[in-house]
Amino acid sequence: MTTERLAETSSVMVLVSHSSAGGAQEIWANLAEGLAARGHQVTLAALYPYRATVRETADHLPWNYIVERRPTNILGMVRLVWALIRRLRRDRPKIVFTAMPAANVLASVCAALAGNGTKVVTSHHSPVQTHNPALDFVDGVAGSLPSVKAVVSVSNTVSDSLAGKSRAYRNKRITIHNALPPGVEDYIVGLAEAALPRPAANRIVVATGRLAEQKNYPLLIRAAGKLKDVTFNIVGDGPDREALLALRKEVGAEENVHFLGHRTRKEALAALAAGEVFAQVSLFEGHSLALVEAAKLGLPLIVSDVPVQIEGITAADGTLCGRSVGIADADGLARTIDSVLGDPEEYARLSQLSLKLGAEATFDAMIDAYERLLM
């Protein structure tokens, strides 16, 4: 779809709960850039700033904050609600695309209270069972309001997690898979061309993502303790860093597990391309951009065997394009990594399957799907 096929361009707000570096912020900033490139008037916004590490954005799409600091009490929340209502009444966007639970709920309610016809498209980037139960309940009520036009899930597994919501809510569900913006994809193509065909000569496993419980890094580190001849590079930072450093020491993996810290997107992609296997043993995901990046690089994929991850490594024709392991099976993970790195034929097969999977995720298709919601 192109802008010319729409009756007119639209005023759009792309809203997240906070602007800290993270997967949802990454996807929503990409969405804002994609819609702006098609001629829409786009505002990239967050309810408030939070952590110091802010997701970088294009110069023409800076973060706009509804309030200048995160609310810490009831009065602060009231001010946030009133500020968002005023912003919606002032800017009168046709659609507000929201990501993250707080933004989903507040935008839905505030659009109804603003009373100017603005519609909200909420989104879910991980199964709702991973959310705060009280916020999940409120989301079910807010998502049923007439102000909500659609509820996007980034995978069918995430959409299935909404089955307990009301019929009014469930009837609004659609699935739109994540994809990488053209600039990032072009950069990855260059990295892939330099690395393909991939040998497994250096035995390097790479993982990317925040050092937090969701990513299940203790499993990866315990597996690393059993594979002293394999290097594990972990890109990211977060609240579990000290605990993971202690575990690394406990399992005797100080020499072969390296924490590379937070990196810019290009630096993270370069570190990813330098790996030979991508491991993502998360307890849950939505539709991981890191998995898409690794697939486009042709890295063999090893993921946890939770449903959303199995969906993530399954091609449109049903082909399984990676290997999976249990979320608590360190021995199984170690065996799987060793077998992939040690078998050139299997390694080449998995690399080709990754490229097949990566080719299915296109940015134009993603933007087309979101743009149809403006009609």
Coordinates of C-alpha atoms in Angstrom, one line a residue, residues 7-356:
A7 CA -8.1 9.0 0.7
E8 CA -5.8 11.4 2.6
T9 CA -2.8 11.4 4.9
S10 CA -3.6 11.2 8.6
S11 CA -2.5 12.7 11.9
V12 CA -1.1 9.9 14.0
M13 CA 0.3 9.6 17.5
V14 CA 2.6 6.6 18.2
L15 CA 2.6 6.2 22.0
V16 CA 4.5 4.0 24.5
S17 CA 4.5 4.1 28.3
H18 CA 8.1 5.3 28.6
S19 CA 11.1 5.9 26.2
S20 CA 13.7 3.6 27.8
A21 CA 15.6 1.4 25.4
G22 CA 13.6 -1.8 24.8
G23 CA 11.9 -3.9 22.2
A24 CA 8.5 -2.2 22.2
Q25 CA 10.2 1.2 22.0
E26 CA 12.3 0.0 19.1
I27 CA 9.3 -1.3 17.2
W28 CA 7.2 1.8 17.8
A29 CA 9.9 4.2 16.8
N30 CA 10.3 2.1 13.6
L31 CA 6.5 2.3 13.1
A32 CA 6.6 6.1 13.5
E33 CA 9.4 6.4 10.9
G34 CA 7.5 4.1 8.5
L35 CA 4.3 6.0 8.7
A36 CA 6.1 9.4 8.4
A37 CA 7.9 8.1 5.3
R38 CA 4.5 7.6 3.7
G39 CA 3.4 11.1 4.3
H40 CA 1.5 10.9 7.5
Q41 CA 1.9 13.6 10.2
V42 CA 3.4 11.5 13.0
T43 CA 4.1 12.3 16.7
L44 CA 6.3 9.9 18.5
A45 CA 5.4 10.1 22.2
A46 CA 5.9 8.5 25.6
L47 CA 3.8 9.0 28.7
Y48 CA 7.0 9.9 30.6
P49 CA 10.8 9.4 30.6
Y50 CA 12.0 6.6 32.9
R51 CA 15.5 5.1 32.7
A52 CA 18.6 7.1 31.6
T53 CA 19.1 4.8 28.5
V54 CA 16.6 6.2 26.0
R55 CA 15.8 4.5 22.7
E56 CA 17.5 6.6 20.0
T57 CA 15.2 8.0 17.3
A58 CA 15.4 9.8 14.0
D59 CA 16.2 13.5 14.2
H60 CA 12.8 14.4 12.7
L61 CA 10.9 12.2 15.2
P62 CA 12.1 13.1 18.7
W63 CA 10.4 11.8 21.8
N64 CA 7.4 14.0 23.0
Y65 CA 6.5 13.4 26.7
I66 CA 3.0 13.8 28.1
V67 CA 4.5 14.6 31.5
E68 CA 8.1 15.2 32.4
R69 CA 8.5 12.6 35.1
R70 CA 7.1 9.2 36.0
P71 CA 4.1 9.5 38.4
T72 CA 4.8 8.1 41.8
N73 CA 1.4 8.7 43.5
I74 CA -2.3 9.2 42.8
L75 CA -2.0 12.9 42.3
G76 CA 0.7 12.3 39.7
M77 CA -1.5 9.8 37.9
V78 CA -4.4 12.3 37.8
R79 CA -2.1 14.9 36.3
L80 CA -0.9 12.4 33.7
V81 CA -4.5 11.5 32.7
W82 CA -5.5 15.2 32.4
A83 CA -2.3 16.0 30.4
L84 CA -3.0 13.2 27.9
I85 CA -6.7 14.3 27.5
R86 CA -5.5 17.9 26.9
R87 CA -2.9 16.7 24.3
L88 CA -5.5 14.6 22.5
R89 CA -7.9 17.6 22.4
R90 CA -5.2 19.9 21.2
D91 CA -3.6 17.7 18.5
R92 CA -6.8 15.7 17.5
P93 CA -4.9 12.7 16.0
K94 CA -7.0 10.4 13.9
I95 CA -5.4 7.4 15.5
V96 CA -3.2 6.7 18.5
F97 CA -1.1 3.6 18.2
T98 CA -0.1 2.4 21.7
A99 CA 2.3 -0.1 23.0
M100 CA 2.9 -1.3 26.6
P101 CA 0.1 -1.9 29.2
A102 CA 0.0 1.6 30.8
A103 CA -0.2 3.4 27.4
N104 CA -2.8 0.9 26.2
V105 CA -5.1 1.6 29.1
L106 CA -4.6 5.3 29.5
A107 CA -4.9 6.2 25.8
S108 CA -8.1 4.1 25.5
V109 CA -9.7 5.9 28.5
C110 CA -8.4 9.4 27.7
A111 CA -9.5 9.2 24.1
A112 CA -13.0 8.3 25.3
L113 CA -12.9 11.3 27.7
A114 CA -11.5 13.7 25.1
G115 CA -14.6 13.2 23.1
N116 CA -13.2 14.4 19.8
G117 CA -13.3 11.2 17.7
T118 CA -9.7 10.1 18.2
K119 CA -9.5 6.3 18.0
V120 CA -6.9 4.1 19.6
V121 CA -5.2 1.0 18.3
T122 CA -3.6 -0.8 21.3
S123 CA -1.0 -3.5 21.0
H124 CA 0.4 -6.5 22.9
H125 CA 4.1 -7.5 22.5
S126 CA 4.1 -10.3 25.0
P127 CA 1.5 -12.8 26.4
V128 CA -0.8 -10.9 28.8
Q129 CA -0.2 -13.5 31.5
T130 CA 3.2 -11.9 31.9
H131 CA 1.6 -8.5 32.8
N132 CA 0.5 -7.2 36.2
P133 CA -2.8 -9.0 36.9
A134 CA -4.6 -5.8 38.0
L135 CA -3.3 -3.9 34.9
D136 CA -4.4 -6.8 32.7
F137 CA -7.9 -6.6 34.2
V138 CA -8.1 -2.9 33.6
D139 CA -6.8 -3.4 30.0
G140 CA -9.7 -5.8 29.4
V141 CA -12.2 -3.1 30.4
A142 CA -10.4 -0.3 28.6
G143 CA -9.9 -2.3 25.4
S144 CA -13.7 -2.9 25.2
L145 CA -14.4 0.8 25.0
P146 CA -15.8 2.2 21.7
S147 CA -12.7 4.5 21.5
V148 CA -10.6 1.4 20.8
K149 CA -10.6 0.5 17.1
A150 CA -8.3 -2.5 17.1
V151 CA -6.1 -4.6 19.3
V152 CA -2.9 -5.7 17.6
S153 CA -0.8 -8.7 18.7
V154 CA 2.7 -9.2 17.3
S155 CA 2.2 -13.0 17.1
N156 CA -0.7 -15.5 17.0
T157 CA 0.5 -16.9 20.4
V158 CA 0.2 -13.4 21.9
S159 CA -3.3 -13.0 20.4
D160 CA -4.3 -16.4 21.8
S161 CA -3.3 -15.1 25.3
L162 CA -6.2 -12.6 25.0
A163 CA -8.8 -15.4 24.8
G164 CA -10.1 -14.6 28.3
K165 CA -11.1 -11.1 27.5
S166 CA -14.7 -10.0 26.7
R167 CA -16.2 -10.7 23.3
A168 CA -16.1 -6.9 22.5
Y169 CA -12.4 -7.0 23.1
R170 CA -11.7 -10.3 21.3
N171 CA -13.5 -9.2 18.2
K172 CA -11.0 -6.3 17.7
R173 CA -7.9 -8.6 17.6
I174 CA -5.6 -8.7 14.6
T175 CA -2.0 -10.0 14.3
I176 CA 0.7 -7.9 12.7
H177 CA 4.2 -9.4 12.9
N178 CA 7.2 -7.3 13.6
A179 CA 9.8 -6.4 10.9
L180 CA 13.0 -4.4 10.6
P181 CA 13.1 -0.9 9.0
P182 CA 14.9 -0.6 5.6
G183 CA 18.0 1.2 7.0
V184 CA 18.6 -1.6 9.5
E185 CA 17.8 -4.3 7.0
D186 CA 20.3 -2.8 4.5
Y187 CA 23.0 -2.7 7.2
I188 CA 22.2 -6.4 8.1
V189 CA 22.5 -7.4 4.4
G190 CA 26.0 -5.9 4.3
L191 CA 27.0 -7.7 7.5
A192 CA 25.5 -11.0 6.2
E193 CA 27.3 -10.7 2.8
A194 CA 30.6 -10.4 4.7
A195 CA 29.8 -13.4 6.9
L196 CA 28.1 -15.9 4.5
P197 CA 28.6 -18.8 4.0
R198 CA 28.9 -19.1 7.8
P199 CA 31.6 -21.5 9.1
A200 CA 31.4 -22.5 12.8
A201 CA 35.2 -22.1 13.2
N202 CA 35.3 -19.9 16.3
R203 CA 32.5 -21.5 18.3
I204 CA 30.8 -18.2 19.3
V205 CA 27.3 -18.0 20.7
V206 CA 25.7 -14.6 20.9
A207 CA 22.6 -13.5 22.8
T208 CA 21.1 -10.0 22.9
G209 CA 18.6 -8.4 25.2
R210 CA 18.2 -6.8 28.6
L211 CA 19.7 -8.5 31.6
A212 CA 16.4 -9.3 33.2
E213 CA 14.4 -12.3 34.3
Q214 CA 12.5 -12.6 31.1
K215 CA 15.6 -13.5 29.1
N216 CA 16.4 -16.5 31.3
Y217 CA 20.2 -15.8 31.1
P218 CA 21.0 -18.1 34.1
L219 CA 20.2 -21.1 31.8
L220 CA 22.6 -19.8 29.2
I221 CA 25.4 -19.2 31.7
R222 CA 24.9 -22.7 33.3
A223 CA 25.2 -24.2 29.8
A224 CA 28.3 -22.1 29.2
G225 CA 29.8 -23.7 32.3
K226 CA 29.6 -27.0 30.6
L227 CA 31.1 -25.8 27.3
K228 CA 34.4 -24.2 28.2
D229 CA 35.6 -24.2 24.6
V230 CA 32.6 -22.1 23.4
T231 CA 32.6 -18.3 23.7
F232 CA 29.3 -16.7 24.9
N233 CA 28.8 -13.0 24.1
I234 CA 25.8 -11.3 25.7
V235 CA 24.8 -7.9 24.5
G236 CA 22.7 -5.8 26.9
D237 CA 22.5 -4.4 30.4
G238 CA 19.9 -4.5 33.1
P239 CA 19.0 -5.1 36.8
D240 CA 20.3 -8.8 36.9
R241 CA 23.8 -7.9 35.9
E242 CA 25.4 -8.5 39.3
A243 CA 23.5 -11.7 39.9
L244 CA 24.6 -13.0 36.5
L245 CA 28.2 -12.1 37.2
A246 CA 28.0 -14.0 40.4
L247 CA 26.5 -17.0 38.6
R248 CA 29.2 -16.9 36.0
K249 CA 31.8 -17.2 38.7
E250 CA 29.9 -19.9 40.4
V251 CA 29.8 -22.2 37.3
G252 CA 33.4 -21.4 36.3
A253 CA 32.5 -19.6 33.1
E254 CA 34.4 -16.3 33.7
E255 CA 36.8 -17.0 30.8
N256 CA 34.2 -17.8 28.2
V257 CA 31.1 -15.7 29.1
H258 CA 31.4 -12.0 28.2
F259 CA 28.9 -9.3 29.1
L260 CA 29.3 -6.6 26.4
G261 CA 26.9 -4.1 28.0
H262 CA 24.5 -1.8 26.2
R263 CA 25.4 -1.0 22.6
T264 CA 24.0 1.2 19.9
R265 CA 21.9 -0.7 17.4
K266 CA 24.7 -0.9 14.8
E267 CA 27.2 -2.0 17.4
A268 CA 24.7 -4.6 18.7
L269 CA 24.2 -5.9 15.1
A270 CA 27.9 -6.1 14.5
A271 CA 28.3 -8.2 17.7
L272 CA 25.4 -10.3 16.5
A273 CA 27.0 -10.8 13.1
A274 CA 30.3 -11.8 14.7
G275 CA 28.6 -14.7 16.4
E276 CA 28.0 -18.2 14.9
V277 CA 24.9 -19.3 16.8
F278 CA 22.1 -17.1 18.2
A279 CA 20.6 -18.3 21.5
Q280 CA 17.4 -16.8 22.9
V281 CA 16.1 -19.0 25.8
S282 CA 13.6 -16.5 27.1
L283 CA 10.7 -17.4 29.4
F284 CA 8.5 -15.4 27.1
E285 CA 8.7 -13.0 24.1
G286 CA 6.3 -11.5 21.7
H287 CA 7.8 -11.5 18.2
S288 CA 11.4 -10.8 18.9
L289 CA 13.2 -8.3 16.7
A290 CA 16.5 -9.8 17.8
L291 CA 15.3 -13.2 16.5
V292 CA 14.4 -11.5 13.1
E293 CA 17.9 -9.9 13.0
A294 CA 19.6 -13.1 13.7
A295 CA 17.6 -14.9 11.1
K296 CA 18.4 -12.3 8.4
L297 CA 22.1 -12.8 9.3
G298 CA 21.8 -16.5 8.7
L299 CA 22.7 -17.5 12.3
P300 CA 21.4 -20.9 13.4
L301 CA 18.7 -20.2 16.0
I302 CA 18.3 -22.0 19.4
V303 CA 15.3 -20.8 21.4
S304 CA 13.3 -21.9 24.4
D305 CA 10.5 -24.3 23.8
V306 CA 7.6 -22.0 24.9
P307 CA 4.8 -21.6 22.3
V308 CA 5.6 -18.0 21.3
Q309 CA 9.3 -18.9 20.6
I310 CA 8.3 -22.0 18.6
E311 CA 6.0 -19.7 16.5
G312 CA 8.9 -17.3 16.1
I313 CA 11.1 -20.0 14.4
T314 CA 8.3 -21.4 12.3
A315 CA 8.1 -20.3 8.6
A316 CA 4.8 -19.5 6.9
D317 CA 4.8 -23.0 5.3
G318 CA 5.2 -24.7 8.7
T319 CA 8.9 -25.4 8.4
L320 CA 10.7 -25.3 11.8
C321 CA 13.7 -23.1 11.2
G322 CA 15.6 -23.6 14.4
R323 CA 16.2 -25.8 17.4
S324 CA 14.4 -25.5 20.8
V325 CA 15.3 -26.5 24.4
G326 CA 13.5 -26.6 27.7
I327 CA 13.6 -23.4 29.8
A328 CA 15.3 -25.2 32.7
D329 CA 17.4 -27.7 30.7
A330 CA 21.0 -26.5 30.9
D331 CA 22.4 -29.9 29.9
G332 CA 20.0 -30.0 26.9
L333 CA 21.0 -26.5 25.9
A334 CA 24.7 -27.4 26.1
R335 CA 24.2 -30.5 24.1
T336 CA 22.2 -28.6 21.4
I337 CA 24.8 -25.8 21.1
D338 CA 27.6 -28.4 20.9
S339 CA 25.9 -30.5 18.3
V340 CA 25.1 -27.5 16.1
L341 CA 28.6 -26.1 16.3
G342 CA 30.2 -29.5 15.8
D343 CA 28.2 -30.7 12.7
P344 CA 29.0 -28.7 9.6
E345 CA 26.1 -30.2 7.6
E346 CA 23.5 -29.4 10.3
Y347 CA 25.0 -26.0 10.8
A348 CA 24.7 -25.2 7.1
R349 CA 21.1 -26.5 7.1
L350 CA 20.1 -24.4 10.0
S351 CA 21.8 -21.3 8.5
Q352 CA 19.8 -21.7 5.3
L353 CA 16.6 -22.1 7.3
S354 CA 17.3 -18.9 9.2
L355 CA 17.7 -17.0 6.0
K356 CA 14.4 -18.5 4.8

